Amino acid sequence: MKMSHVGILVGDMDKAVEFYTNALGLKIVMGNTKVEEERETAIGKMCIAVFGEGFKGFNIAHLVTTDGIGFELFEMKERQERHIVDFSRIGIFHFCLETDDFEGVIERTKKLGGKVRMDIMRYHPEDDSKPYQMVYLEDPFGNLFELYSHTYSETYSSEYD
């Protein structure tokens, strides 16, 4: 099994593309594209099956990480302005990215309308040979994401405090 992509609902497509490309370094595969509700094309039929009758259309853009994971951004015509995470509900509540430019991503996130949700944490503060860091951030629309300084395997390959 390989990860292909993640779909994210955003409040403003232009702002979202700017944030995900400039703050997080993703590359555009397909820029902002309008999708209308219709029944003539395969895409139109698939959208009705996924979003239901009367979804009214949306804007979509496809971005990709340096290791090929897709980010499908959706700006629905009818939407809330911000995502409110409800930790009492079951479902996906964040995605995680890994970077060699940990501090730079944090600064660009803040500069481009995102938010830092916590202090930077070290998984193994007692062990200088394991400088693994993480932090939770938000995009400009309230979507949570985690940032790692090292790979998932490195971070969790041993016990942590």
Coordinates of N, CA and C in Angstrom, one line a residue:
M1 N 0.9 -1.2 0.0 CA 0.0 0.0 0.0 C 0.9 1.2 0.0
K2 N 0.5 2.2 -0.8 CA 1.2 3.5 -0.8 C 0.2 4.6 -0.7
M3 N 0.7 5.7 -0.1 CA -0.2 6.9 0.0 C -0.2 7.6 -1.3
S4 N -1.4 8.0 -1.8 CA -1.5 8.7 -3.1 C -1.8 10.2 -2.9
H5 N -2.8 10.5 -2.1 CA -3.1 11.9 -1.9 C -4.0 12.1 -0.7
V6 N -4.2 13.3 -0.3 CA -5.1 13.7 0.7 C -6.0 14.9 0.1
G7 N -7.2 14.9 0.5 CA -8.1 16.0 0.1 C -8.4 16.9 1.2
I8 N -8.3 18.2 0.9 CA -8.4 19.2 2.0 C -9.4 20.3 1.5
L9 N -10.4 20.6 2.4 CA -11.3 21.7 2.1 C -10.7 23.0 2.6
V10 N -10.8 24.0 1.7 CA -10.2 25.3 2.0 C -11.2 26.4 1.8
G11 N -11.0 27.6 2.3 CA -12.0 28.7 2.2 C -11.7 29.6 1.0
D12 N -10.5 29.6 0.5 CA -10.1 30.5 -0.6 C -9.0 29.9 -1.4
M13 N -9.3 29.5 -2.6 CA -8.4 28.7 -3.4 C -7.1 29.4 -3.7
D14 N -7.2 30.7 -4.1 CA -5.9 31.4 -4.4 C -5.0 31.5 -3.1
K15 N -5.6 31.8 -2.0 CA -4.9 31.8 -0.7 C -4.3 30.5 -0.4
A16 N -5.1 29.4 -0.6 CA -4.7 28.1 -0.3 C -3.5 27.6 -1.1
V17 N -3.6 27.9 -2.4 CA -2.5 27.5 -3.3 C -1.2 28.3 -2.9
E18 N -1.4 29.6 -2.6 CA -0.2 30.4 -2.2 C 0.4 29.8 -0.9
F19 N -0.4 29.4 0.1 CA 0.1 28.9 1.3 C 0.8 27.5 1.1
Y20 N 0.1 26.6 0.4 CA 0.7 25.3 0.3 C 1.9 25.2 -0.6
T21 N 2.0 26.2 -1.5 CA 3.2 26.2 -2.4 C 4.3 27.0 -1.7
N22 N 4.0 28.2 -1.2 CA 5.1 29.1 -0.6 C 5.5 28.7 0.8
A23 N 4.5 28.3 1.7 CA 4.8 28.0 3.1 C 5.4 26.6 3.2
L24 N 4.7 25.6 2.4 CA 5.1 24.2 2.6 C 5.9 23.6 1.5
G25 N 6.0 24.4 0.4 CA 6.9 23.9 -0.7 C 6.3 22.9 -1.7
L26 N 5.0 22.7 -1.7 CA 4.4 21.8 -2.6 C 4.4 22.4 -4.0
K27 N 4.3 21.6 -5.0 CA 4.3 22.0 -6.4 C 3.0 21.8 -7.0
I28 N 2.6 22.7 -7.9 CA 1.3 22.7 -8.6 C 1.4 21.6 -9.7
V29 N 0.4 20.7 -9.7 CA 0.2 19.7 -10.8 C -0.9 20.3 -11.7
M30 N -2.0 20.7 -11.1 CA -3.1 21.3 -11.9 C -3.6 22.5 -11.1
G31 N -3.5 23.7 -11.7 CA -4.0 24.9 -11.0 C -5.5 24.9 -10.7
N32 N -5.9 26.1 -10.2 CA -7.3 26.3 -9.8 C -8.2 26.0 -11.0
T33 N -9.1 25.1 -10.9 CA -10.0 24.6 -11.9 C -11.4 24.6 -11.4
K34 N -12.4 25.1 -12.1 CA -13.8 25.1 -11.7 C -14.4 23.8 -12.1
V35 N -15.2 23.3 -11.2 CA -16.0 22.1 -11.4 C -17.5 22.4 -11.1
E36 N -18.3 22.2 -12.1 CA -19.8 22.5 -11.9 C -20.5 21.2 -11.8
E37 N -21.7 21.2 -11.1 CA -22.5 20.0 -11.0 C -23.1 19.8 -12.3
E38 N -22.9 18.6 -12.9 CA -23.5 18.1 -14.1 C -23.4 16.6 -14.2
R39 N -24.2 16.0 -15.1 CA -24.4 14.6 -15.3 C -23.8 14.0 -16.6
E40 N -23.2 14.9 -17.4 CA -22.8 14.4 -18.7 C -21.4 13.7 -18.7
T41 N -20.5 14.1 -17.8 CA -19.2 13.6 -17.9 C -19.0 12.6 -16.7
A42 N -17.9 11.8 -16.9 CA -17.6 10.8 -15.8 C -17.2 11.6 -14.5
I43 N -16.5 12.7 -14.6 CA -16.1 13.5 -13.5 C -17.4 14.1 -12.8
G44 N -18.3 14.6 -13.6 CA -19.6 15.1 -13.1 C -20.4 14.1 -12.3
K45 N -20.5 12.9 -12.9 CA -21.2 11.8 -12.2 C -20.5 11.4 -10.9
M46 N -19.2 11.3 -11.0 CA -18.4 10.9 -9.8 C -18.6 12.0 -8.7
C47 N -18.6 13.3 -9.0 CA -18.8 14.3 -8.0 C -20.2 14.3 -7.4
I48 N -21.2 14.0 -8.2 CA -22.5 13.9 -7.6 C -22.6 12.7 -6.6
A49 N -21.9 11.6 -7.0 CA -21.9 10.4 -6.1 C -21.2 10.7 -4.8
V50 N -20.1 11.5 -4.9 CA -19.3 11.8 -3.7 C -20.0 12.9 -2.9
F51 N -20.3 14.0 -3.5 CA -20.8 15.2 -2.8 C -22.3 15.3 -2.6
G52 N -23.0 14.5 -3.4 CA -24.5 14.5 -3.3 C -25.1 15.5 -4.3
E53 N -26.4 15.3 -4.5 CA -27.2 16.2 -5.4 C -27.1 17.6 -4.8
G54 N -27.0 18.6 -5.6 CA -27.1 20.0 -5.2 C -25.8 20.6 -4.6
F55 N -24.6 19.9 -4.9 CA -23.4 20.4 -4.3 C -23.0 21.8 -4.9
K56 N -23.5 22.2 -6.0 CA -23.4 23.5 -6.6 C -22.0 23.8 -7.2
G57 N -21.1 22.9 -7.1 CA -19.8 23.1 -7.8 C -18.7 23.6 -6.8
F58 N -17.5 23.6 -7.3 CA -16.3 23.9 -6.5 C -15.1 24.2 -7.3
N59 N -14.1 24.8 -6.7 CA -12.8 25.0 -7.4 C -11.9 23.9 -6.8
I60 N -11.0 23.4 -7.7 CA -10.1 22.3 -7.2 C -8.7 22.7 -7.8
A61 N -7.7 22.3 -7.0 CA -6.3 22.4 -7.5 C -5.6 21.1 -7.0
H62 N -4.6 20.7 -7.7 CA -3.8 19.5 -7.4 C -2.4 19.9 -7.2
L63 N -1.8 19.6 -6.0 CA -0.5 19.9 -5.7 C 0.2 18.6 -5.3
V64 N 1.6 18.6 -5.2 CA 2.3 17.4 -4.9 C 3.5 17.7 -4.0
T65 N 3.8 16.8 -3.1 CA 5.0 17.0 -2.2 C 6.2 16.5 -3.1
T66 N 7.4 16.7 -2.5 CA 8.6 16.3 -3.2 C 8.7 14.8 -3.4
D67 N 8.0 14.0 -2.5 CA 8.1 12.6 -2.6 C 6.8 12.0 -3.3
G68 N 6.1 12.9 -4.0 CA 5.0 12.5 -4.8 C 3.6 12.3 -4.2
I69 N 3.4 12.7 -3.0 CA 2.1 12.6 -2.4 C 1.3 13.8 -2.8
G70 N 0.0 13.5 -3.3 CA -0.8 14.6 -3.8 C -1.6 15.3 -2.7
F71 N -1.9 16.5 -2.9 CA -2.7 17.3 -2.1 C -3.8 17.9 -3.0
E72 N -5.0 17.4 -2.8 CA -6.2 17.9 -3.6 C -6.9 18.9 -2.8
L73 N -6.9 20.2 -3.2 CA -7.5 21.3 -2.5 C -8.9 21.5 -3.1
F74 N -9.9 21.6 -2.2 CA -11.3 21.9 -2.7 C -11.8 23.2 -2.0
E75 N -12.3 24.1 -2.8 CA -13.0 25.2 -2.3 C -14.5 25.1 -2.8
M76 N -15.3 24.6 -1.9 CA -16.7 24.4 -2.2 C -17.4 25.8 -2.4
K77 N -18.4 25.9 -3.2 CA -19.2 27.1 -3.4 C -19.9 27.5 -2.1
E78 N -20.5 26.5 -1.4 CA -21.1 26.7 -0.1 C -20.3 26.1 0.9
R79 N -19.8 26.9 1.9 CA -18.8 26.3 2.9 C -18.8 27.2 4.1
Q80 N -18.2 26.7 5.1 CA -17.9 27.5 6.3 C -16.6 28.2 6.0
E81 N -16.3 29.3 6.8 CA -15.1 30.0 6.6 C -13.9 29.3 7.2
R82 N -14.1 28.6 8.3 CA -12.9 27.9 8.9 C -13.3 26.5 9.3
H83 N -12.3 25.7 9.4 CA -12.5 24.3 9.9 C -12.4 24.3 11.4
I84 N -13.4 23.8 12.0 CA -13.3 23.6 13.5 C -13.1 22.2 13.8
V85 N -12.0 21.8 14.4 CA -11.7 20.4 14.8 C -12.5 20.1 16.0
D86 N -13.2 19.0 15.9 CA -14.0 18.5 17.1 C -13.4 17.2 17.5
F87 N -12.6 17.2 18.5 CA -11.8 16.0 18.9 C -12.7 14.9 19.5
S88 N -14.0 15.2 19.7 CA -14.9 14.2 20.2 C -15.5 13.4 19.1
R89 N -15.3 13.8 17.8 CA -15.8 13.1 16.7 C -14.8 12.2 16.0
I90 N -15.2 11.1 15.5 CA -14.3 10.2 14.8 C -14.0 10.7 13.5
G91 N -12.8 10.5 13.0 CA -12.4 10.9 11.6 C -11.0 11.4 11.6
I92 N -10.5 11.7 10.5 CA -9.2 12.3 10.3 C -9.1 13.7 10.8
F93 N -8.1 14.0 11.6 CA -8.1 15.4 12.1 C -6.8 16.1 11.7
H94 N -5.8 15.4 11.2 CA -4.6 16.1 10.7 C -3.8 15.3 9.7
F95 N -2.9 15.9 9.0 CA -1.9 15.2 8.2 C -0.6 15.7 8.7
C96 N 0.5 15.0 8.3 CA 1.8 15.3 8.8 C 2.8 15.4 7.6
L97 N 3.7 16.4 7.7 CA 4.7 16.6 6.7 C 6.1 16.5 7.4
E98 N 7.1 16.1 6.6 CA 8.4 16.1 7.1 C 9.3 17.0 6.3
T99 N 10.2 17.8 7.0 CA 11.0 18.8 6.3 C 12.4 18.8 6.8
D100 N 13.3 19.2 6.0 CA 14.7 19.6 6.4 C 14.8 21.0 6.9
D101 N 13.7 21.8 6.6 CA 13.7 23.3 6.9 C 12.6 23.5 7.9
F102 N 12.8 22.9 9.1 CA 11.8 22.9 10.2 C 11.4 24.4 10.6
E103 N 12.4 25.1 11.0 CA 12.1 26.5 11.4 C 11.6 27.4 10.3
G104 N 12.1 27.2 9.1 CA 11.6 28.0 7.9 C 10.2 27.7 7.6
V105 N 9.7 26.5 7.7 CA 8.3 26.2 7.4 C 7.4 26.8 8.5
I106 N 7.9 26.8 9.7 CA 7.1 27.4 10.8 C 7.0 28.9 10.6
E107 N 8.1 29.6 10.2 CA 8.0 31.0 10.0 C 7.1 31.4 8.8
R108 N 7.3 30.6 7.7 CA 6.4 30.9 6.5 C 5.0 30.6 6.8
T109 N 4.7 29.6 7.6 CA 3.3 29.3 8.0 C 2.7 30.5 8.7
K110 N 3.4 31.1 9.6 CA 2.9 32.3 10.3 C 2.8 33.4 9.3
K111 N 3.7 33.6 8.5 CA 3.8 34.8 7.6 C 2.6 34.7 6.6
L112 N 2.2 33.5 6.2 CA 1.2 33.4 5.2 C -0.2 33.0 5.7
G113 N -0.4 33.4 7.0 CA -1.8 33.3 7.6 C -2.1 32.0 8.4
G114 N -1.1 31.2 8.5 CA -1.3 30.0 9.4 C -1.0 30.3 10.8
K115 N -1.0 29.2 11.6 CA -0.9 29.4 13.1 C -0.1 28.3 13.7
V116 N 0.7 28.6 14.7 CA 1.5 27.6 15.4 C 0.6 27.2 16.6
R117 N 0.3 26.0 16.8 CA -0.6 25.5 17.9 C 0.0 25.2 19.2
M118 N 1.4 25.0 19.2 CA 2.1 24.5 20.4 C 3.5 24.9 20.3
D119 N 4.2 24.8 21.4 CA 5.7 24.9 21.4 C 6.3 23.7 20.7
I120 N 7.4 23.9 20.0 CA 8.1 22.8 19.4 C 8.5 21.7 20.5
M121 N 8.3 20.5 20.2 CA 8.5 19.4 21.1 C 9.6 18.5 20.6
R122 N 10.5 18.1 21.5 CA 11.5 17.0 21.1 C 11.1 15.7 21.7
Y123 N 11.1 14.7 20.9 CA 10.7 13.4 21.4 C 11.7 12.8 22.3
H124 N 13.0 13.1 22.2 CA 14.0 12.5 23.0 C 14.9 13.6 23.5
P125 N 14.4 14.5 24.4 CA 15.3 15.6 24.8 C 16.5 15.2 25.6
E126 N 16.5 14.0 26.1 CA 17.6 13.5 26.9 C 18.7 12.9 26.0
D127 N 18.5 12.8 24.7 CA 19.4 12.1 23.8 C 19.8 13.0 22.7
D128 N 21.0 13.6 22.7 CA 21.4 14.5 21.6 C 21.6 13.8 20.3
S129 N 21.7 12.5 20.3 CA 21.8 11.8 19.0 C 20.5 11.6 18.3
K130 N 19.4 12.0 19.0 CA 18.0 11.9 18.4 C 17.3 13.3 18.5
P131 N 17.7 14.2 17.6 CA 17.1 15.6 17.7 C 15.8 15.7 17.1
Y132 N 14.9 14.7 17.2 CA 13.6 14.6 16.5 C 12.7 15.7 17.1
Q133 N 12.2 16.6 16.2 CA 11.3 17.6 16.6 C 9.9 17.5 15.9
M134 N 8.9 18.0 16.6 CA 7.6 18.0 16.0 C 6.8 19.3 16.5
V135 N 5.8 19.7 15.7 CA 5.0 20.8 16.1 C 3.6 20.6 15.4
Y136 N 2.5 21.1 16.0 CA 1.3 21.2 15.3 C 1.0 22.6 14.8
L137 N 0.6 22.7 13.6 CA 0.3 24.0 13.0 C -1.1 24.0 12.4
E138 N -1.5 25.1 11.9 CA -2.8 25.2 11.1 C -2.5 26.0 9.8
D139 N -3.3 25.6 8.8 CA -3.3 26.4 7.6 C -4.2 27.6 7.8
P140 N -4.3 28.5 6.9 CA -5.1 29.7 7.1 C -6.6 29.4 7.3
F141 N -7.0 28.2 7.1 CA -8.5 27.9 7.2 C -8.8 27.0 8.4
G142 N -7.8 26.8 9.3 CA -8.0 26.0 10.5 C -7.7 24.5 10.3
N143 N -7.3 24.0 9.2 CA -6.9 22.6 9.0 C -5.6 22.4 9.7
L144 N -5.6 21.3 10.6 CA -4.4 21.0 11.4 C -3.4 20.2 10.6
F145 N -2.2 20.5 10.8 CA -1.1 19.6 10.3 C 0.0 19.6 11.2
E146 N 0.7 18.5 11.2 CA 1.9 18.2 12.1 C 3.1 18.4 11.2
L147 N 4.2 18.8 11.8 CA 5.5 19.0 11.1 C 6.5 18.2 11.8
Y148 N 7.2 17.3 11.1 CA 8.3 16.5 11.7 C 9.7 17.0 11.1
S149 N 10.7 16.9 11.9 CA 12.0 17.2 11.4 C 12.7 16.0 10.9
H150 N 12.2 14.8 11.2 CA 12.8 13.5 10.7 C 11.7 12.6 10.2
T151 N 12.1 11.4 9.7 CA 11.1 10.5 9.2 C 10.3 9.9 10.3
Y152 N 9.1 9.4 9.9 CA 8.2 8.7 10.8 C 8.9 7.6 11.5
S153 N 9.6 6.8 10.7 CA 10.3 5.6 11.3 C 11.4 6.0 12.3
E154 N 12.2 7.0 12.0 CA 13.2 7.5 12.9 C 12.5 8.0 14.2
T155 N 11.5 8.7 14.1 CA 10.8 9.3 15.2 C 10.3 8.3 16.2
Y156 N 9.7 7.2 15.6 CA 9.0 6.2 16.5 C 9.8 4.9 16.6
S157 N 11.0 4.9 16.2 CA 11.8 3.6 16.3 C 12.2 3.2 17.7
S158 N 12.0 4.0 18.6 CA 12.3 3.7 20.0 C 11.3 4.4 21.0
E159 N 11.4 4.0 22.2 CA 10.5 4.7 23.2 C 10.8 6.2 23.3
Y160 N 9.8 7.0 23.7 CA 10.1 8.4 23.9 C 9.4 8.8 25.2
D161 N 9.9 10.0 25.7 CA 9.3 10.5 26.9 C 8.3 11.6 26.6

